């Protein structure tokens, strides 16, 4: 029951989390670590209690839109984090946050949380592995950008980043939502205007997925209802981090897979095949894997995906 309630709150935060935060509603989820399904304070005492056998290698897992950390859980209870702990000696740390806020707001909060983690962790941190599902990958990219501008101590410790079903070029469903609401506003009919107003209640986090906004400058001062207006600012890939991308496709047929992606994210977006019009740094394609026959949720918790993650982690060059 508790898990279902937490999932429902995660969905609510994704849908209208910016409103919950703005009005001080107690259902708004703060940016926090989670251990044993409970929030974990980033203090030395709390971290030591949660991780009595903490290792110098940390794997941080960040969920996506309208989700919570249980998205990572396989039917047998394992997660990519627990398997990395078993096989490679990582200490898994899960993040929970309000996915209805702007990606940049969450990136700033996550950067600050990482810095506290490094300061308060029970043993000296030697390596941080970053892993994000869907929007979680965008939040991680935003956090690394903020950290690079602030000269944070945690950033040089980050060695690898795994983006699983992350819409690096934006999500088509949000662009469709933008077109529909904009068109209805232009009709001038009271009913059409009402429907458009209801559609526009979707959260800032959802609207950021239109073009995968990462920085505050991407949205600040802009009309969120403007028709397909891409205001993205460059966010270079940090050269000291190895970037690994995993995309899912509904169909095992390559042509259908390219057409439908994982049902929510197109293959080109999940694999970071950027063109100049996308205003996004293109990702190296040598560390890209397309998982055929896997939808957007399955790729967050699948043994075959973990096999690829482990193989990349074991690469020495």
Coordinates of C-alpha atoms in Angstrom, one line a residue:
X1 CA 0.0 0.0 0.0
X2 CA 2.8 2.4 0.9
X3 CA 4.5 1.9 -2.4
X4 CA 1.3 2.6 -4.3
X5 CA 0.7 5.8 -2.4
X6 CA 4.3 6.9 -3.1
X7 CA 3.8 6.1 -6.8
X8 CA 0.5 8.1 -6.9
X9 CA 2.3 11.1 -5.2
X10 CA 5.1 10.8 -7.8
X11 CA 2.5 10.9 -10.6
X12 CA 0.8 13.9 -9.0
X13 CA 4.1 15.7 -8.7
X14 CA 4.9 15.1 -12.4
X15 CA 1.6 16.4 -13.5
X16 CA 1.2 19.5 -11.3
X17 CA 4.3 19.5 -9.1
X18 CA 5.2 23.1 -9.9
X19 CA 1.7 24.2 -8.6
X20 CA 2.2 22.1 -5.4
X21 CA 5.6 23.6 -4.8
X22 CA 4.4 27.2 -5.5
X23 CA 1.5 26.9 -3.1
X24 CA 3.5 25.2 -0.3
X25 CA 1.4 22.0 -0.6
X26 CA 2.7 19.2 1.6
X27 CA 2.4 16.7 -1.3
X28 CA 5.2 18.5 -3.1
X29 CA 8.2 16.2 -3.1
X30 CA 11.6 17.7 -2.1
X31 CA 14.8 16.7 -3.7
X32 CA 16.1 14.0 -1.5
X33 CA 18.0 10.7 -1.3
X34 CA 15.9 7.7 -0.4
X35 CA 16.8 4.5 1.4
X36 CA 14.4 1.7 2.3
X37 CA 11.5 3.7 0.8
X38 CA 12.1 6.6 3.2
X39 CA 13.8 10.0 2.7
X40 CA 17.5 9.9 3.7
X41 CA 19.1 13.1 5.0
X42 CA 22.5 13.9 3.6
X43 CA 24.3 13.9 7.0
X44 CA 27.2 11.8 8.1
X45 CA 25.2 10.1 10.8
X46 CA 22.2 9.3 8.6
X47 CA 24.4 8.1 5.7
X48 CA 26.5 5.9 8.0
X49 CA 23.3 4.3 9.5
X50 CA 22.0 3.7 6.0
X51 CA 25.3 2.5 4.5
X52 CA 27.3 0.8 7.3
X53 CA 29.4 -0.9 4.6
X54 CA 29.7 2.2 2.4
X55 CA 32.3 1.8 -0.4
X56 CA 34.3 4.6 -2.2
X57 CA 32.3 4.0 -5.4
X58 CA 28.8 5.4 -5.5
X59 CA 26.1 4.7 -8.1
X60 CA 23.4 7.4 -8.1
X61 CA 20.0 6.5 -9.7
X62 CA 17.5 9.2 -10.7
X63 CA 14.0 8.3 -11.8
X64 CA 12.0 10.1 -14.5
X65 CA 8.8 12.0 -14.9
X66 CA 5.8 11.0 -12.8
X67 CA 7.8 8.3 -11.1
X68 CA 9.7 7.3 -8.0
X69 CA 12.7 5.1 -7.2
X70 CA 10.6 1.9 -7.4
X71 CA 10.7 2.3 -11.2
X72 CA 14.1 0.6 -11.0
X73 CA 12.9 -2.5 -9.3
X74 CA 12.8 -5.8 -11.2
X75 CA 10.2 -8.6 -10.4
X76 CA 12.8 -10.3 -8.2
X77 CA 13.5 -7.1 -6.2
X78 CA 16.9 -6.4 -7.7
X79 CA 17.7 -3.0 -9.3
X80 CA 20.6 -1.8 -11.4
X81 CA 21.9 -0.3 -8.2
X82 CA 21.8 -3.5 -6.2
X83 CA 23.4 -5.5 -9.0
X84 CA 26.2 -3.0 -9.4
X85 CA 26.8 -3.3 -5.6
X86 CA 26.9 -7.1 -5.9
X87 CA 29.1 -7.3 -9.0
X88 CA 31.3 -4.2 -8.9
X89 CA 31.3 -2.9 -5.4
X90 CA 29.2 0.2 -5.9
X91 CA 27.1 1.7 -3.1
X92 CA 23.7 2.5 -4.7
X93 CA 22.1 5.8 -3.8
X94 CA 18.6 6.5 -5.0
X95 CA 17.1 10.0 -5.6
X96 CA 13.5 11.1 -5.3
X97 CA 12.3 14.5 -6.5
X98 CA 9.4 16.6 -7.8
X99 CA 9.4 15.9 -11.5
X100 CA 6.9 18.7 -12.2
X101 CA 9.4 21.4 -11.5
X102 CA 11.6 22.8 -14.3
X103 CA 14.5 20.5 -15.1
X104 CA 16.9 23.3 -14.4
X105 CA 15.4 23.8 -10.9
X106 CA 15.9 20.1 -10.2
X107 CA 19.4 20.2 -11.7
X108 CA 20.4 23.0 -9.3
X109 CA 18.9 21.1 -6.3
X110 CA 20.6 17.8 -7.3
X111 CA 24.0 19.5 -7.7
X112 CA 23.7 20.9 -4.2
X113 CA 22.6 17.5 -2.9
X114 CA 25.6 15.8 -4.6
X115 CA 28.0 18.3 -3.0
X116 CA 26.6 17.5 0.5
X117 CA 26.8 13.8 -0.3
X118 CA 30.6 14.1 -1.0
X119 CA 31.1 16.2 2.1
X120 CA 29.1 13.9 4.5
X121 CA 29.7 10.5 3.0
X122 CA 31.2 8.0 5.6
X123 CA 34.3 7.3 3.5
X124 CA 36.2 9.3 1.0
X125 CA 34.5 9.1 -2.4
X126 CA 36.7 8.0 -5.3
X127 CA 34.1 7.5 -8.1
X128 CA 30.5 8.5 -8.8
X129 CA 28.5 6.7 -11.5
X130 CA 25.4 8.6 -12.7
X131 CA 22.3 6.9 -14.0
X132 CA 19.0 8.5 -15.1
X133 CA 15.9 7.1 -16.6
X134 CA 13.9 9.4 -18.9
X135 CA 13.7 12.9 -17.4
X136 CA 16.2 11.7 -14.8
X137 CA 18.9 11.8 -17.5
X138 CA 18.1 15.4 -18.3
X139 CA 18.2 16.4 -14.6
X140 CA 21.6 14.8 -14.3
X141 CA 22.9 16.7 -17.4
X142 CA 21.5 19.9 -15.9
X143 CA 23.2 19.1 -12.5
X144 CA 26.6 18.5 -14.2
X145 CA 26.3 21.8 -16.1
X146 CA 25.6 23.7 -12.9
X147 CA 28.5 21.9 -11.1
X148 CA 30.9 22.8 -13.9
X149 CA 30.0 26.5 -13.6
X150 CA 30.3 26.4 -9.8
X151 CA 33.5 24.3 -9.7
X152 CA 31.9 21.7 -7.5
X153 CA 34.1 19.1 -5.8
X154 CA 31.8 16.2 -6.7
X155 CA 32.0 16.7 -10.5
X156 CA 35.6 15.4 -11.1
X157 CA 34.6 12.2 -9.3
X158 CA 31.8 11.5 -11.9
X159 CA 33.3 9.0 -14.4
X160 CA 30.3 7.6 -16.3
X161 CA 26.8 8.7 -17.0
X162 CA 24.1 6.3 -18.2
X163 CA 21.0 7.8 -19.9
X164 CA 18.2 5.2 -20.2
X165 CA 15.3 6.3 -22.4
X166 CA 16.3 9.9 -21.9
X167 CA 14.7 12.3 -24.5
X168 CA 17.9 14.4 -25.2
X169 CA 16.1 16.0 -28.2
X170 CA 12.8 16.4 -26.6
X171 CA 9.6 14.3 -26.6
X172 CA 7.0 14.2 -29.4
X173 CA 4.0 13.9 -27.1
X174 CA 4.8 17.2 -25.4
X175 CA 5.3 18.9 -28.8
X176 CA 1.9 17.5 -29.9
X177 CA 0.4 18.9 -26.7
X178 CA 1.9 22.3 -27.5
X179 CA 0.5 22.3 -31.0
X180 CA -3.0 21.3 -29.8
X181 CA -3.2 23.8 -27.0
X182 CA -1.9 26.6 -29.2
X183 CA -4.3 25.8 -32.0
X184 CA -7.3 25.7 -29.6
X185 CA -6.3 29.1 -28.2
X186 CA -6.4 30.5 -31.7
X187 CA -9.9 29.2 -32.5
X188 CA -11.5 31.8 -30.3
X189 CA -14.4 29.6 -29.2
X190 CA -15.0 29.7 -25.4
X191 CA -15.1 25.9 -25.2
X192 CA -11.9 25.5 -27.2
X193 CA -10.2 28.1 -25.1
X194 CA -11.3 26.3 -21.9
X195 CA -9.8 23.0 -23.2
X196 CA -6.6 24.8 -24.1
X197 CA -6.4 26.3 -20.6
X198 CA -6.8 22.9 -19.1
X199 CA -4.1 21.4 -21.3
X200 CA -1.8 24.3 -20.3
X201 CA -2.1 23.3 -16.7
X202 CA 0.5 20.5 -17.3
X203 CA 3.6 21.1 -15.2
X204 CA 6.7 23.1 -16.1
X205 CA 8.6 19.8 -16.0
X206 CA 6.4 18.3 -18.7
X207 CA 6.7 21.4 -20.8
X208 CA 10.5 21.3 -20.5
X209 CA 10.3 17.9 -22.4
X210 CA 9.2 19.7 -25.5
X211 CA 12.8 20.4 -26.5
X212 CA 14.6 18.9 -23.5
X213 CA 15.4 22.2 -21.7
X214 CA 18.4 21.9 -19.3
X215 CA 19.2 25.5 -18.3
X216 CA 17.2 28.2 -16.6
X217 CA 17.9 30.5 -19.6
X218 CA 16.0 28.0 -21.8
X219 CA 12.6 29.0 -20.3
X220 CA 13.0 32.1 -18.1
X221 CA 11.1 35.0 -19.6
X222 CA 9.6 32.9 -22.4
X223 CA 6.0 32.3 -23.3
X224 CA 5.6 28.6 -22.4
X225 CA 2.6 28.4 -24.7
X226 CA 4.4 29.7 -27.8
X227 CA 4.2 27.4 -30.8
X228 CA 7.2 25.1 -31.0
X229 CA 9.7 27.7 -29.8
X230 CA 13.1 26.1 -29.1
X231 CA 15.2 28.4 -26.9
X232 CA 17.7 25.8 -25.8
X233 CA 21.2 27.0 -24.8
X234 CA 24.3 24.9 -25.4
X235 CA 25.3 22.4 -22.7
X236 CA 28.6 20.7 -23.8
X237 CA 29.3 17.1 -22.9
X238 CA 32.0 17.0 -20.2
X239 CA 35.0 15.2 -21.7
X240 CA 36.0 13.4 -18.5
X241 CA 32.7 11.6 -18.3
X242 CA 31.9 8.6 -20.5
X243 CA 28.4 9.0 -21.8
X244 CA 26.4 5.8 -22.3
X245 CA 22.9 5.8 -23.9
X246 CA 20.3 3.1 -24.0
X247 CA 17.1 3.3 -26.1
X248 CA 14.1 1.0 -26.2
X249 CA 11.9 0.1 -29.1
X250 CA 8.4 -1.4 -28.9
X251 CA 9.1 -3.6 -31.9
X252 CA 11.9 -5.9 -32.8
X253 CA 11.5 -4.8 -36.4
X254 CA 14.1 -2.1 -36.9
X255 CA 11.9 0.1 -39.2
X256 CA 9.0 0.0 -36.8
X257 CA 11.3 0.6 -33.9
X258 CA 12.6 3.8 -35.4
X259 CA 9.1 4.9 -36.1
X260 CA 7.6 4.3 -32.6
X261 CA 10.6 4.2 -30.3
X262 CA 9.8 3.0 -26.8
X263 CA 6.2 4.6 -27.1
X264 CA 7.3 7.8 -25.3
X265 CA 10.8 8.6 -26.6
X266 CA 12.0 8.4 -30.2
X267 CA 15.2 6.5 -30.9
X268 CA 16.9 9.5 -32.3
X269 CA 16.1 11.4 -29.1
X270 CA 17.2 8.6 -26.8
X271 CA 20.4 8.1 -28.7
X272 CA 21.3 11.8 -28.9
X273 CA 21.6 12.0 -32.7
X274 CA 21.5 15.8 -32.7
X275 CA 21.5 18.1 -35.6
X276 CA 22.1 21.9 -35.5
X277 CA 18.4 22.6 -35.3
X278 CA 18.1 20.7 -32.1
X279 CA 20.5 23.0 -30.2
X280 CA 22.0 20.0 -28.5
X281 CA 25.5 18.5 -28.3
X282 CA 25.5 15.3 -30.3
X283 CA 26.4 12.2 -28.3
X284 CA 29.2 9.8 -29.4
X285 CA 27.4 6.8 -31.0
X286 CA 30.0 4.2 -30.0
X287 CA 28.4 3.9 -26.5
X288 CA 24.8 3.6 -27.7
X289 CA 22.6 0.4 -27.4
X290 CA 19.1 0.0 -28.8
X291 CA 17.1 -2.6 -26.8
X292 CA 14.6 -4.0 -29.3
X293 CA 11.2 -5.1 -27.9
X294 CA 11.4 -3.0 -24.7
X295 CA 9.1 -0.2 -23.8
X296 CA 9.9 3.0 -21.9
X297 CA 9.2 1.5 -18.5
X298 CA 10.8 -1.9 -19.0
X299 CA 14.2 -0.5 -19.9
X300 CA 14.5 0.9 -16.4
X301 CA 14.4 -2.6 -14.9
X302 CA 15.5 -5.4 -17.2
X303 CA 18.3 -8.0 -16.8
X304 CA 19.5 -7.6 -20.4
X305 CA 19.9 -3.8 -19.9
X306 CA 21.9 -4.5 -16.8
X307 CA 24.2 -6.8 -18.7
X308 CA 25.0 -4.0 -21.1
X309 CA 25.5 -1.5 -18.2
X310 CA 27.9 -3.9 -16.5
X311 CA 29.8 -4.6 -19.7
X312 CA 30.4 -0.8 -20.2
X313 CA 31.4 -0.5 -16.6
X314 CA 34.0 -3.2 -17.0
X315 CA 35.6 -1.5 -20.1
X316 CA 39.1 -0.3 -19.3
X317 CA 39.7 1.8 -22.4

